[in-house]
Amino acid sequence: MLIALLVVVSPLFGVVGSEMVGYREPLDLAAEMLGLEEWDLEWTPFADYRVPGLPDTIGYIVAGFMGVGVILAIGVLLAKLSARQE
């Protein structure tokens, strides 16, 4: 339950909070100063933690739940593999 709450609340600190204080990613600032264009090395389904068709904040939450789900699934899989070896 706590993880779900943290996933839902995290966009408030990561997006809204950074906009309130005017934070910008240092690498983005350096790229702008050098006149570099944004270039993606590979295609990803959730580029910049956004879900196509959803508002950014909701997309961040969905991506967060998916990330937590993947990590939990890996943990469960490793626990089962470890239990089999014993």
Coordinates of N, CA and C in Angstrom, one line a residue:
M1 N 0.8 -1.2 0.0 CA 0.0 0.0 0.0 C 0.9 1.3 0.0
L2 N 1.9 1.2 0.8 CA 2.8 2.4 0.8 C 3.5 2.6 -0.5
I3 N 3.9 1.5 -1.2 CA 4.5 1.7 -2.5 C 3.5 2.3 -3.5
A4 N 2.3 1.9 -3.5 CA 1.3 2.5 -4.4 C 1.1 4.0 -4.1
L5 N 1.1 4.4 -2.8 CA 1.0 5.8 -2.4 C 2.2 6.6 -2.9
L6 N 3.3 6.0 -2.7 CA 4.6 6.7 -3.2 C 4.6 6.9 -4.7
V7 N 4.1 5.9 -5.4 CA 4.1 6.0 -6.9 C 3.1 7.1 -7.3
V8 N 2.0 7.2 -6.7 CA 1.0 8.2 -7.0 C 1.5 9.6 -6.7
V9 N 2.2 9.7 -5.5 CA 2.6 11.0 -5.1 C 3.9 11.5 -5.7
S10 N 4.7 10.6 -6.2 CA 6.0 11.0 -6.8 C 5.9 12.0 -7.9
P11 N 5.0 12.0 -8.8 CA 4.9 13.1 -9.8 C 4.8 14.5 -9.2
L12 N 4.2 14.6 -8.1 CA 4.1 15.9 -7.5 C 5.4 16.4 -7.1
F13 N 6.3 15.6 -6.6 CA 7.6 16.1 -6.3 C 8.6 16.2 -7.5
G14 N 8.5 15.2 -8.4 CA 9.4 15.2 -9.5 C 9.0 16.1 -10.6
V15 N 7.7 16.4 -10.8 CA 7.3 17.3 -11.9 C 6.9 18.7 -11.4
V16 N 5.9 18.7 -10.6 CA 5.4 19.9 -10.1 C 6.4 20.6 -9.2
G17 N 7.1 19.9 -8.4 CA 8.1 20.5 -7.5 C 9.3 21.1 -8.3
S18 N 9.7 20.4 -9.3 CA 10.8 20.9 -10.2 C 10.4 22.1 -11.0
E19 N 9.2 22.2 -11.4 CA 8.7 23.4 -12.1 C 8.6 24.6 -11.2
M20 N 8.2 24.3 -9.9 CA 8.0 25.4 -8.9 C 9.4 26.1 -8.6
V21 N 10.4 25.3 -8.6 CA 11.7 25.8 -8.2 C 12.6 26.2 -9.5
G22 N 12.0 25.8 -10.6 CA 12.7 26.2 -11.9 C 13.9 25.2 -12.2
Y23 N 13.8 24.0 -11.7 CA 14.9 23.0 -12.0 C 14.9 22.6 -13.4
R24 N 16.0 22.5 -14.1 CA 16.2 22.0 -15.4 C 17.3 21.0 -15.4
E25 N 17.2 19.9 -16.1 CA 18.3 18.9 -16.1 C 19.6 19.5 -16.6
P26 N 20.7 19.3 -15.8 CA 21.9 19.9 -16.3 C 22.4 19.4 -17.6
L27 N 22.2 18.1 -18.0 CA 22.6 17.7 -19.3 C 21.8 18.3 -20.4
D28 N 20.5 18.6 -20.1 CA 19.7 19.3 -21.1 C 20.2 20.7 -21.3
L29 N 20.6 21.4 -20.3 CA 21.2 22.7 -20.4 C 22.5 22.7 -21.1
A30 N 23.3 21.8 -20.9 CA 24.6 21.7 -21.6 C 24.4 21.4 -23.1
A31 N 23.4 20.5 -23.4 CA 23.1 20.3 -24.8 C 22.6 21.5 -25.5
E32 N 21.8 22.3 -24.8 CA 21.3 23.5 -25.4 C 22.4 24.5 -25.7
M33 N 23.3 24.6 -24.7 CA 24.4 25.5 -24.9 C 25.3 25.1 -26.1
L34 N 25.4 23.8 -26.3 CA 26.3 23.3 -27.4 C 25.5 23.3 -28.7
G35 N 24.2 23.6 -28.7 CA 23.4 23.6 -29.9 C 23.0 22.2 -30.4
L36 N 23.0 21.2 -29.5 CA 22.8 19.8 -29.9 C 21.3 19.6 -29.9
E37 N 20.9 18.7 -30.8 CA 19.5 18.3 -31.0 C 19.2 17.1 -30.1
E38 N 17.9 16.9 -29.7 CA 17.6 15.7 -29.0 C 17.5 14.5 -29.9
W39 N 18.2 13.5 -29.5 CA 18.3 12.3 -30.4 C 18.1 11.0 -29.5
D40 N 17.2 10.2 -29.9 CA 16.9 9.0 -29.1 C 17.7 7.8 -29.8
L41 N 18.5 7.1 -28.9 CA 19.3 6.0 -29.4 C 18.4 4.9 -29.8
E42 N 17.4 4.6 -29.0 CA 16.5 3.5 -29.3 C 15.1 4.0 -29.0
W43 N 14.1 3.3 -29.7 CA 12.7 3.6 -29.4 C 12.3 2.9 -28.1
T44 N 11.5 3.6 -27.3 CA 11.0 2.9 -26.1 C 9.5 3.2 -26.1
P45 N 8.7 2.3 -25.5 CA 7.2 2.5 -25.5 C 6.8 3.7 -24.6
F46 N 7.6 4.0 -23.6 CA 7.2 5.1 -22.7 C 8.4 6.1 -22.6
A47 N 8.6 6.8 -23.7 CA 9.7 7.7 -23.8 C 9.4 8.9 -22.8
D48 N 10.4 9.3 -22.0 CA 10.3 10.3 -21.0 C 9.2 10.0 -20.0
Y49 N 8.9 8.7 -19.7 CA 7.9 8.3 -18.8 C 6.5 8.7 -19.1
R50 N 6.2 8.9 -20.4 CA 4.9 9.3 -20.8 C 4.2 8.2 -21.5
V51 N 2.9 8.1 -21.3 CA 2.1 7.1 -22.0 C 1.3 7.8 -23.0
P52 N 1.4 7.4 -24.3 CA 0.7 8.1 -25.4 C -0.8 8.1 -25.1
G53 N -1.4 9.3 -25.3 CA -2.9 9.4 -25.1 C -3.3 9.8 -23.7
L54 N -2.4 9.8 -22.7 CA -2.7 10.2 -21.4 C -2.0 11.5 -21.0
P55 N -2.6 12.3 -20.1 CA -1.9 13.4 -19.6 C -0.5 13.0 -19.0
D56 N 0.5 13.9 -19.0 CA 1.8 13.6 -18.5 C 1.8 13.0 -17.1
T57 N 1.1 13.7 -16.2 CA 1.1 13.2 -14.8 C 0.5 11.8 -14.6
I58 N -0.5 11.5 -15.3 CA -1.1 10.2 -15.3 C -0.1 9.2 -15.9
G59 N 0.5 9.6 -17.0 CA 1.5 8.7 -17.6 C 2.7 8.4 -16.7
Y60 N 3.1 9.4 -15.9 CA 4.2 9.1 -14.9 C 3.7 8.1 -13.9
I61 N 2.5 8.2 -13.5 CA 2.0 7.2 -12.5 C 1.9 5.8 -13.1
V62 N 1.4 5.7 -14.3 CA 1.3 4.4 -15.0 C 2.7 3.8 -15.2
A63 N 3.6 4.6 -15.6 CA 5.0 4.1 -15.8 C 5.6 3.7 -14.5
G64 N 5.3 4.5 -13.4 CA 5.8 4.1 -12.1 C 5.3 2.7 -11.6
F65 N 4.0 2.5 -11.8 CA 3.4 1.2 -11.4 C 4.0 0.1 -12.3
M66 N 4.2 0.4 -13.5 CA 4.8 -0.7 -14.4 C 6.2 -1.0 -14.0
G67 N 7.0 0.0 -13.6 CA 8.3 -0.2 -13.2 C 8.4 -1.0 -11.9
V68 N 7.5 -0.6 -10.9 CA 7.4 -1.3 -9.6 C 7.0 -2.8 -9.9
G69 N 6.1 -3.0 -10.8 CA 5.6 -4.3 -11.2 C 6.7 -5.2 -11.7
V70 N 7.5 -4.6 -12.6 CA 8.6 -5.3 -13.2 C 9.7 -5.7 -12.1
I71 N 10.0 -4.8 -11.2 CA 11.0 -5.1 -10.2 C 10.4 -6.1 -9.2
L72 N 9.1 -6.0 -8.9 CA 8.5 -7.1 -8.0 C 8.5 -8.4 -8.7
A73 N 8.2 -8.5 -10.0 CA 8.2 -9.7 -10.7 C 9.6 -10.3 -10.8
I74 N 10.6 -9.5 -11.0 CA 12.0 -10.0 -11.0 C 12.3 -10.6 -9.6
G75 N 11.9 -9.9 -8.5 CA 12.2 -10.4 -7.2 C 11.5 -11.7 -6.9
V76 N 10.3 -11.8 -7.3 CA 9.5 -13.1 -7.1 C 10.2 -14.2 -7.9
L77 N 10.6 -13.9 -9.1 CA 11.2 -14.9 -9.9 C 12.5 -15.4 -9.3
L78 N 13.3 -14.4 -8.9 CA 14.6 -14.8 -8.2 C 14.4 -15.6 -6.9
A79 N 13.4 -15.2 -6.2 CA 13.1 -15.9 -4.9 C 12.7 -17.4 -5.2
K80 N 11.9 -17.6 -6.3 CA 11.5 -18.9 -6.6 C 12.7 -19.8 -7.1
L81 N 13.5 -19.1 -7.9 CA 14.7 -19.8 -8.4 C 15.6 -20.2 -7.3
S82 N 15.8 -19.3 -6.3 CA 16.6 -19.5 -5.1 C 16.0 -20.7 -4.3
A83 N 14.7 -20.7 -4.1 CA 14.1 -21.7 -3.3 C 14.2 -23.1 -4.0
R84 N 14.2 -23.2 -5.3 CA 14.4 -24.5 -6.0 C 15.8 -25.0 -5.8
Q85 N 16.8 -24.2 -5.7 CA 18.1 -24.6 -5.5 C 18.4 -25.2 -4.1
E86 N 17.6 -24.8 -3.2 CA 17.9 -25.2 -1.8 C 17.4 -26.6 -1.5

